[in-house]
């Protein structure tokens, strides 16, 4: 197995391992090690069936059934989420604007995603890139004083802040808000495998628990700008057949709308379940 780093901050391509074959435990361990080190790993040139995508993902842990976003599941495969701008059953896809602000997957749930594995089956001729930033470096780069301040914060995640919320079907939105009320998670989390500390705040954070929106906003804004500085980012330019796997505990990502929406862009995602976390809170005070 060979790895090829894709940027200074994070990301590596992996070659020389057949992920649709019967992977040995040591191959899985080697992939896991590369993933822990680079946070985002990329496999190229694949032709995955849903069953192969699911089988490979399961080698790394239990999969989420995507009950938090049930309208985006692939028919017959609750372990696969469709991220697509192609109409579904004659209706606009609910995921056509998914991921257009910086976030970590399922942060608005009581079981934030450990990792995600996104597979590209169709892409526009240009654009439709995804950017990733390294939240462990972002934490590490803060001053000791700032670290001690954010160490005590609880970030409140609010489903209404997902991208494209206003363009979603309002009836489905009401349903989703019931399943996903505002929830607070630690603003700094320790990775269960590596012990690395990483920031956990995003453009979907409404406020810090115990503080008003007005008090929280400048700090959230600063932390997001600090985390997403270009030198802390890897920008993935998709090819059909790419499988990109990211660790949601040490990264955020952003799907760019830098493409012609009349061109199909179609992805399938598995989500590795994280640990249960968080407590439900009332919506923010202004
Ligand atoms: O479409 C993309 O590039 C990413 C969308 C997203 O945020 C996700 O699949 O988690
Ligand atoms: Fe996402």
mmCIF file of C-alpha atoms and ligand atoms in Angstrom:
data_model
loop_
_atom_site.group_PDB
_atom_site.id
_atom_site.type_symbol
_atom_site.label_atom_id
_atom_site.label_comp_id
_atom_site.label_asym_id
_atom_site.label_seq_id
_atom_site.Cartn_x
_atom_site.Cartn_y
_atom_site.Cartn_z
ATOM 1 C CA UNK A 1 0.000 0.000 0.000
ATOM 2 C CA UNK A 2 1.311 3.458 -0.912
ATOM 3 C CA UNK A 3 0.179 6.861 0.250
ATOM 4 C CA UNK A 4 0.623 10.135 -1.594
ATOM 5 C CA UNK A 5 -0.041 13.306 0.388
ATOM 6 C CA UNK A 6 -2.384 15.792 -1.260
ATOM 7 C CA UNK A 7 -1.707 18.925 0.768
ATOM 8 C CA UNK A 8 0.351 20.087 3.712
ATOM 9 C CA UNK A 9 -2.626 20.311 6.081
ATOM 10 C CA UNK A 10 -4.452 17.041 5.409
ATOM 11 C CA UNK A 11 -5.414 14.468 2.779
ATOM 12 C CA UNK A 12 -3.663 11.540 1.105
ATOM 13 C CA UNK A 13 -4.344 9.239 -1.825
ATOM 14 C CA UNK A 14 -4.011 5.533 -1.214
ATOM 15 C CA UNK A 15 -2.835 3.117 -3.889
ATOM 16 C CA UNK A 16 -1.900 -0.530 -4.114
ATOM 17 C CA UNK A 17 -4.754 -2.006 -2.138
ATOM 18 C CA UNK A 18 -7.849 -3.591 -3.656
ATOM 19 C CA UNK A 19 -10.635 -2.377 -1.407
ATOM 20 C CA UNK A 20 -13.322 -4.481 -3.098
ATOM 21 C CA UNK A 21 -11.369 -7.667 -2.471
ATOM 22 C CA UNK A 22 -11.151 -9.583 0.776
ATOM 23 C CA UNK A 23 -9.067 -7.180 2.817
ATOM 24 C CA UNK A 24 -6.878 -8.748 5.489
ATOM 25 C CA UNK A 25 -6.998 -7.321 9.010
ATOM 26 C CA UNK A 26 -3.493 -5.921 8.532
ATOM 27 C CA UNK A 27 -4.579 -4.098 5.345
ATOM 28 C CA UNK A 28 -7.553 -2.625 7.208
ATOM 29 C CA UNK A 29 -5.202 -1.585 10.016
ATOM 30 C CA UNK A 30 -2.822 0.058 7.508
ATOM 31 C CA UNK A 31 -5.710 2.019 5.958
ATOM 32 C CA UNK A 32 -6.865 3.010 9.451
ATOM 33 C CA UNK A 33 -3.363 4.241 10.318
ATOM 34 C CA UNK A 34 -3.200 6.344 7.137
ATOM 35 C CA UNK A 35 -6.661 7.711 7.882
ATOM 36 C CA UNK A 36 -5.696 8.663 11.437
ATOM 37 C CA UNK A 37 -2.578 10.413 10.155
ATOM 38 C CA UNK A 38 -4.059 12.227 7.125
ATOM 39 C CA UNK A 39 -7.717 12.661 8.251
ATOM 40 C CA UNK A 40 -8.982 12.467 4.645
ATOM 41 C CA UNK A 41 -8.078 9.531 2.407
ATOM 42 C CA UNK A 42 -8.840 9.102 -1.271
ATOM 43 C CA UNK A 43 -9.175 5.896 -3.296
ATOM 44 C CA UNK A 44 -9.313 6.330 -7.076
ATOM 45 C CA UNK A 45 -10.704 4.511 -10.084
ATOM 46 C CA UNK A 46 -13.331 2.410 -8.332
ATOM 47 C CA UNK A 47 -16.521 0.869 -9.682
ATOM 48 C CA UNK A 48 -18.377 0.166 -6.454
ATOM 49 C CA UNK A 49 -21.752 -1.499 -6.145
ATOM 50 C CA UNK A 50 -23.832 -0.380 -3.133
ATOM 51 C CA UNK A 51 -23.046 -3.744 -1.485
ATOM 52 C CA UNK A 52 -19.273 -3.277 -1.985
ATOM 53 C CA UNK A 53 -19.397 0.298 -0.688
ATOM 54 C CA UNK A 54 -21.251 -0.894 2.419
ATOM 55 C CA UNK A 55 -18.993 -3.937 2.924
ATOM 56 C CA UNK A 56 -15.801 -1.842 2.757
ATOM 57 C CA UNK A 57 -17.229 0.773 5.142
ATOM 58 C CA UNK A 58 -18.241 -1.907 7.661
ATOM 59 C CA UNK A 59 -14.610 -2.943 8.059
ATOM 60 C CA UNK A 60 -14.126 0.323 9.982
ATOM 61 C CA UNK A 61 -17.160 0.203 12.286
ATOM 62 C CA UNK A 62 -20.943 0.231 12.558
ATOM 63 C CA UNK A 63 -22.882 2.219 9.975
ATOM 64 C CA UNK A 64 -25.554 4.805 10.589
ATOM 65 C CA UNK A 65 -28.984 4.084 9.075
ATOM 66 C CA UNK A 66 -29.466 7.814 8.371
ATOM 67 C CA UNK A 67 -32.690 8.067 10.372
ATOM 68 C CA UNK A 68 -31.802 11.740 10.991
ATOM 69 C CA UNK A 69 -32.200 12.479 7.248
ATOM 70 C CA UNK A 70 -34.537 9.735 6.021
ATOM 71 C CA UNK A 71 -35.533 11.400 2.720
ATOM 72 C CA UNK A 72 -32.022 11.184 1.334
ATOM 73 C CA UNK A 73 -31.514 7.425 1.741
ATOM 74 C CA UNK A 74 -30.979 5.217 -1.284
ATOM 75 C CA UNK A 75 -34.046 3.004 -1.792
ATOM 76 C CA UNK A 76 -33.408 -0.405 -0.293
ATOM 77 C CA UNK A 77 -30.126 0.661 1.339
ATOM 78 C CA UNK A 78 -30.596 2.783 4.495
ATOM 79 C CA UNK A 79 -26.792 2.678 4.979
ATOM 80 C CA UNK A 80 -26.386 4.771 1.813
ATOM 81 C CA UNK A 81 -27.276 8.427 1.575
ATOM 82 C CA UNK A 82 -27.700 9.976 -1.860
ATOM 83 C CA UNK A 83 -26.066 13.361 -2.322
ATOM 84 C CA UNK A 84 -27.453 14.314 -5.690
ATOM 85 C CA UNK A 85 -28.835 17.160 -7.735
ATOM 86 C CA UNK A 86 -30.822 14.692 -9.860
ATOM 87 C CA UNK A 87 -34.616 14.722 -9.257
ATOM 88 C CA UNK A 88 -35.944 11.894 -7.097
ATOM 89 C CA UNK A 89 -39.350 10.432 -8.000
ATOM 90 C CA UNK A 90 -40.064 13.525 -10.078
ATOM 91 C CA UNK A 91 -39.357 15.913 -7.155
ATOM 92 C CA UNK A 92 -36.261 18.103 -6.642
ATOM 93 C CA UNK A 93 -33.705 16.191 -4.589
ATOM 94 C CA UNK A 94 -33.635 17.282 -0.913
ATOM 95 C CA UNK A 95 -29.847 16.899 -0.956
ATOM 96 C CA UNK A 96 -29.189 19.077 -4.022
ATOM 97 C CA UNK A 97 -27.678 21.854 -1.875
ATOM 98 C CA UNK A 98 -26.224 19.584 0.802
ATOM 99 C CA UNK A 99 -22.977 20.501 2.454
ATOM 100 C CA UNK A 100 -22.728 24.099 1.176
ATOM 101 C CA UNK A 101 -21.518 25.464 4.476
ATOM 102 C CA UNK A 102 -18.586 24.302 6.603
ATOM 103 C CA UNK A 103 -19.655 21.435 8.830
ATOM 104 C CA UNK A 104 -18.961 18.050 10.316
ATOM 105 C CA UNK A 105 -21.540 15.374 9.484
ATOM 106 C CA UNK A 106 -24.510 14.798 11.774
ATOM 107 C CA UNK A 107 -23.297 17.376 14.320
ATOM 108 C CA UNK A 108 -26.989 18.305 14.815
ATOM 109 C CA UNK A 109 -27.770 14.775 16.097
ATOM 110 C CA UNK A 110 -27.170 12.955 19.370
ATOM 111 C CA UNK A 111 -24.753 10.670 17.582
ATOM 112 C CA UNK A 112 -22.399 12.789 15.456
ATOM 113 C CA UNK A 113 -20.772 10.855 12.625
ATOM 114 C CA UNK A 114 -17.339 9.372 13.282
ATOM 115 C CA UNK A 115 -16.485 9.270 9.592
ATOM 116 C CA UNK A 116 -18.044 9.435 6.143
ATOM 117 C CA UNK A 117 -17.187 7.669 2.882
ATOM 118 C CA UNK A 118 -18.410 9.500 -0.214
ATOM 119 C CA UNK A 119 -18.303 7.840 -3.625
ATOM 120 C CA UNK A 120 -18.657 9.790 -6.873
ATOM 121 C CA UNK A 121 -20.667 8.207 -9.687
ATOM 122 C CA UNK A 122 -21.373 11.322 -11.802
ATOM 123 C CA UNK A 123 -19.878 14.771 -11.840
ATOM 124 C CA UNK A 124 -20.154 17.957 -13.866
ATOM 125 C CA UNK A 125 -17.396 18.612 -16.446
ATOM 126 C CA UNK A 126 -15.897 21.339 -14.239
ATOM 127 C CA UNK A 127 -16.257 22.147 -10.543
ATOM 128 C CA UNK A 128 -18.361 20.526 -7.851
ATOM 129 C CA UNK A 129 -15.269 20.330 -5.636
ATOM 130 C CA UNK A 130 -15.298 19.578 -1.905
ATOM 131 C CA UNK A 131 -12.993 21.328 0.572
ATOM 132 C CA UNK A 132 -11.753 19.857 3.841
ATOM 133 C CA UNK A 133 -10.033 21.564 6.784
ATOM 134 C CA UNK A 134 -8.024 20.136 9.659
ATOM 135 C CA UNK A 135 -9.702 20.856 13.018
ATOM 136 C CA UNK A 136 -6.904 19.287 15.066
ATOM 137 C CA UNK A 137 -4.381 21.730 13.583
ATOM 138 C CA UNK A 138 -6.916 24.527 14.038
ATOM 139 C CA UNK A 139 -7.089 23.741 17.762
ATOM 140 C CA UNK A 140 -3.347 23.294 18.059
ATOM 141 C CA UNK A 141 -2.696 26.682 16.418
ATOM 142 C CA UNK A 142 -4.751 28.594 19.008
ATOM 143 C CA UNK A 143 -2.989 30.390 21.822
ATOM 144 C CA UNK A 144 -2.948 28.602 25.187
ATOM 145 C CA UNK A 145 -5.293 31.267 26.564
ATOM 146 C CA UNK A 146 -7.821 30.775 23.757
ATOM 147 C CA UNK A 147 -7.536 26.997 24.126
ATOM 148 C CA UNK A 148 -8.435 27.270 27.809
ATOM 149 C CA UNK A 149 -11.458 29.446 26.929
ATOM 150 C CA UNK A 150 -12.893 27.158 24.223
ATOM 151 C CA UNK A 151 -12.092 24.005 26.235
ATOM 152 C CA UNK A 152 -15.060 24.915 28.477
ATOM 153 C CA UNK A 153 -17.536 25.788 25.699
ATOM 154 C CA UNK A 154 -20.416 23.644 24.506
ATOM 155 C CA UNK A 155 -21.305 24.244 20.836
ATOM 156 C CA UNK A 156 -25.010 24.205 20.076
ATOM 157 C CA UNK A 157 -25.858 22.734 16.691
ATOM 158 C CA UNK A 158 -29.061 23.836 15.031
ATOM 159 C CA UNK A 159 -30.576 21.923 12.121
ATOM 160 C CA UNK A 160 -32.023 25.118 10.628
ATOM 161 C CA UNK A 161 -28.437 26.170 9.871
ATOM 162 C CA UNK A 162 -27.804 23.314 7.412
ATOM 163 C CA UNK A 163 -27.184 24.650 3.948
ATOM 164 C CA UNK A 164 -30.166 25.008 1.644
ATOM 165 C CA UNK A 165 -32.649 24.740 4.550
ATOM 166 C CA UNK A 166 -34.831 27.454 3.003
ATOM 167 C CA UNK A 167 -34.997 25.539 -0.290
ATOM 168 C CA UNK A 168 -36.119 22.269 1.300
ATOM 169 C CA UNK A 169 -39.690 21.011 1.320
ATOM 170 C CA UNK A 170 -41.224 22.868 4.364
ATOM 171 C CA UNK A 171 -43.260 19.811 5.491
ATOM 172 C CA UNK A 172 -40.120 17.653 5.475
ATOM 173 C CA UNK A 173 -38.242 20.397 7.337
ATOM 174 C CA UNK A 174 -40.861 20.363 10.160
ATOM 175 C CA UNK A 175 -40.416 16.591 10.418
ATOM 176 C CA UNK A 176 -36.620 16.894 10.482
ATOM 177 C CA UNK A 177 -36.673 19.577 13.171
ATOM 178 C CA UNK A 178 -38.687 17.276 15.435
ATOM 179 C CA UNK A 179 -36.092 14.518 15.010
ATOM 180 C CA UNK A 180 -33.181 16.952 15.343
ATOM 181 C CA UNK A 181 -33.794 19.598 18.061
ATOM 182 C CA UNK A 182 -30.907 21.981 18.959
ATOM 183 C CA UNK A 183 -28.176 19.970 20.671
ATOM 184 C CA UNK A 184 -25.000 20.934 22.545
ATOM 185 C CA UNK A 185 -21.677 19.098 22.104
ATOM 186 C CA UNK A 186 -18.234 19.946 23.509
ATOM 187 C CA UNK A 187 -16.492 22.648 21.447
ATOM 188 C CA UNK A 188 -13.243 20.700 21.864
ATOM 189 C CA UNK A 189 -13.284 16.927 21.526
ATOM 190 C CA UNK A 190 -10.642 14.287 22.099
ATOM 191 C CA UNK A 191 -10.347 11.703 19.335
ATOM 192 C CA UNK A 192 -11.150 8.269 20.792
ATOM 193 C CA UNK A 193 -8.366 6.459 18.844
ATOM 194 C CA UNK A 194 -5.547 8.983 18.573
ATOM 195 C CA UNK A 195 -6.166 11.090 21.704
ATOM 196 C CA UNK A 196 -5.762 14.225 19.539
ATOM 197 C CA UNK A 197 -7.833 17.259 20.551
ATOM 198 C CA UNK A 198 -9.835 18.974 17.826
ATOM 199 C CA UNK A 199 -12.129 21.967 17.581
ATOM 200 C CA UNK A 200 -15.808 21.153 17.135
ATOM 201 C CA UNK A 201 -17.575 24.290 16.007
ATOM 202 C CA UNK A 202 -18.905 25.113 12.564
ATOM 203 C CA UNK A 203 -21.139 27.306 10.444
ATOM 204 C CA UNK A 204 -23.993 25.194 11.851
ATOM 205 C CA UNK A 205 -23.262 26.283 15.429
ATOM 206 C CA UNK A 206 -25.912 28.800 16.538
ATOM 207 C CA UNK A 207 -24.269 29.736 19.875
ATOM 208 C CA UNK A 208 -22.400 28.393 22.874
ATOM 209 C CA UNK A 209 -24.626 26.992 25.622
ATOM 210 C CA UNK A 210 -25.139 29.581 28.373
ATOM 211 C CA UNK A 211 -24.274 32.493 26.069
ATOM 212 C CA UNK A 212 -26.487 34.550 23.751
ATOM 213 C CA UNK A 213 -26.218 34.441 19.976
ATOM 214 C CA UNK A 214 -24.795 37.983 19.993
ATOM 215 C CA UNK A 215 -22.051 36.986 22.450
ATOM 216 C CA UNK A 216 -21.256 33.771 20.619
ATOM 217 C CA UNK A 217 -21.323 34.957 17.000
ATOM 218 C CA UNK A 218 -17.950 36.762 16.869
ATOM 219 C CA UNK A 219 -16.200 33.793 18.498
ATOM 220 C CA UNK A 220 -17.863 31.230 16.218
ATOM 221 C CA UNK A 221 -17.004 33.425 13.251
ATOM 222 C CA UNK A 222 -13.378 33.766 14.355
ATOM 223 C CA UNK A 223 -12.955 30.031 14.987
ATOM 224 C CA UNK A 224 -14.473 29.124 11.614
ATOM 225 C CA UNK A 225 -12.294 31.643 9.761
ATOM 226 C CA UNK A 226 -9.234 30.442 11.669
ATOM 227 C CA UNK A 227 -10.017 26.767 10.872
ATOM 228 C CA UNK A 228 -10.734 27.325 7.183
ATOM 229 C CA UNK A 229 -7.679 29.440 6.312
ATOM 230 C CA UNK A 230 -6.452 28.280 2.873
ATOM 231 C CA UNK A 231 -3.281 26.793 4.363
ATOM 232 C CA UNK A 232 -5.418 24.561 6.588
ATOM 233 C CA UNK A 233 -7.494 23.235 3.676
ATOM 234 C CA UNK A 234 -7.357 20.475 1.081
ATOM 235 C CA UNK A 235 -9.587 20.991 -1.975
ATOM 236 C CA UNK A 236 -10.714 17.795 -3.660
ATOM 237 C CA UNK A 237 -11.405 17.895 -7.392
ATOM 238 C CA UNK A 238 -13.557 14.852 -7.982
ATOM 239 C CA UNK A 239 -13.143 12.192 -10.627
ATOM 240 C CA UNK A 240 -15.852 9.595 -11.249
ATOM 241 C CA UNK A 241 -14.814 6.499 -9.288
ATOM 242 C CA UNK A 242 -13.283 8.414 -6.328
ATOM 243 C CA UNK A 243 -14.100 7.278 -2.812
ATOM 244 C CA UNK A 244 -13.200 10.011 -0.326
ATOM 245 C CA UNK A 245 -13.280 9.089 3.352
ATOM 246 C CA UNK A 246 -12.992 11.722 6.037
ATOM 247 C CA UNK A 247 -12.831 11.690 9.794
ATOM 248 C CA UNK A 248 -15.615 13.962 11.074
ATOM 249 C CA UNK A 249 -13.915 14.232 14.478
ATOM 250 C CA UNK A 250 -10.858 16.019 13.109
ATOM 251 C CA UNK A 251 -12.165 17.756 9.979
ATOM 252 C CA UNK A 252 -14.905 19.961 8.571
ATOM 253 C CA UNK A 253 -15.918 19.996 4.923
ATOM 254 C CA UNK A 254 -17.711 22.213 2.434
ATOM 255 C CA UNK A 255 -19.344 21.204 -0.856
ATOM 256 C CA UNK A 256 -18.786 24.015 -3.336
ATOM 257 C CA UNK A 257 -21.580 25.115 -5.642
ATOM 258 C CA UNK A 258 -18.967 25.956 -8.291
ATOM 259 C CA UNK A 259 -20.668 24.101 -11.137
ATOM 260 C CA UNK A 260 -23.503 24.255 -13.642
ATOM 261 C CA UNK A 261 -26.536 22.918 -11.743
ATOM 262 C CA UNK A 262 -28.060 21.568 -14.966
ATOM 263 C CA UNK A 263 -25.194 19.045 -15.061
ATOM 264 C CA UNK A 264 -25.647 15.911 -12.948
ATOM 265 C CA UNK A 265 -23.593 15.481 -9.803
ATOM 266 C CA UNK A 266 -24.265 12.227 -7.985
ATOM 267 C CA UNK A 267 -22.619 10.793 -4.890
ATOM 268 C CA UNK A 268 -23.359 8.029 -2.397
ATOM 269 C CA UNK A 269 -22.264 8.185 1.232
ATOM 270 C CA UNK A 270 -21.913 5.748 4.070
ATOM 271 C CA UNK A 271 -21.632 7.174 7.570
ATOM 272 C CA UNK A 272 -19.683 5.503 10.355
ATOM 273 C CA UNK A 273 -21.497 5.874 13.641
ATOM 274 C CA UNK A 274 -19.795 7.911 16.311
ATOM 275 C CA UNK A 275 -20.312 7.847 20.040
ATOM 276 C CA UNK A 276 -23.539 9.131 21.589
ATOM 277 C CA UNK A 277 -22.988 12.683 22.745
ATOM 278 C CA UNK A 278 -24.713 15.928 23.584
ATOM 279 C CA UNK A 279 -27.764 17.239 25.381
ATOM 280 C CA UNK A 280 -30.831 18.914 23.924
ATOM 281 C CA UNK A 281 -31.134 22.647 24.646
ATOM 282 C CA UNK A 282 -33.773 25.333 24.003
ATOM 283 C CA UNK A 283 -33.262 27.488 20.887
ATOM 284 C CA UNK A 284 -30.821 30.367 21.298
ATOM 285 C CA UNK A 285 -31.597 33.703 22.952
ATOM 286 C CA UNK A 286 -30.976 36.531 20.491
HETATM 287 O O1 LIG B 1 -21.392 16.801 -1.978
HETATM 288 C C1 LIG B 1 -20.342 16.924 -1.353
HETATM 289 O O2 LIG B 1 -19.287 17.193 -1.883
HETATM 290 C C2 LIG B 1 -20.337 16.732 0.131
HETATM 291 C C3 LIG B 1 -21.709 16.813 0.703
HETATM 292 C C4 LIG B 1 -21.662 16.560 2.167
HETATM 293 O O3 LIG B 1 -21.543 17.447 2.959
HETATM 294 C C5 LIG B 1 -21.669 15.175 2.633
HETATM 295 O O4 LIG B 1 -21.861 14.252 1.837
HETATM 296 O O5 LIG B 1 -21.463 14.975 3.843
HETATM 297 FE FE1 LIG B 2 -21.292 16.667 4.929
#
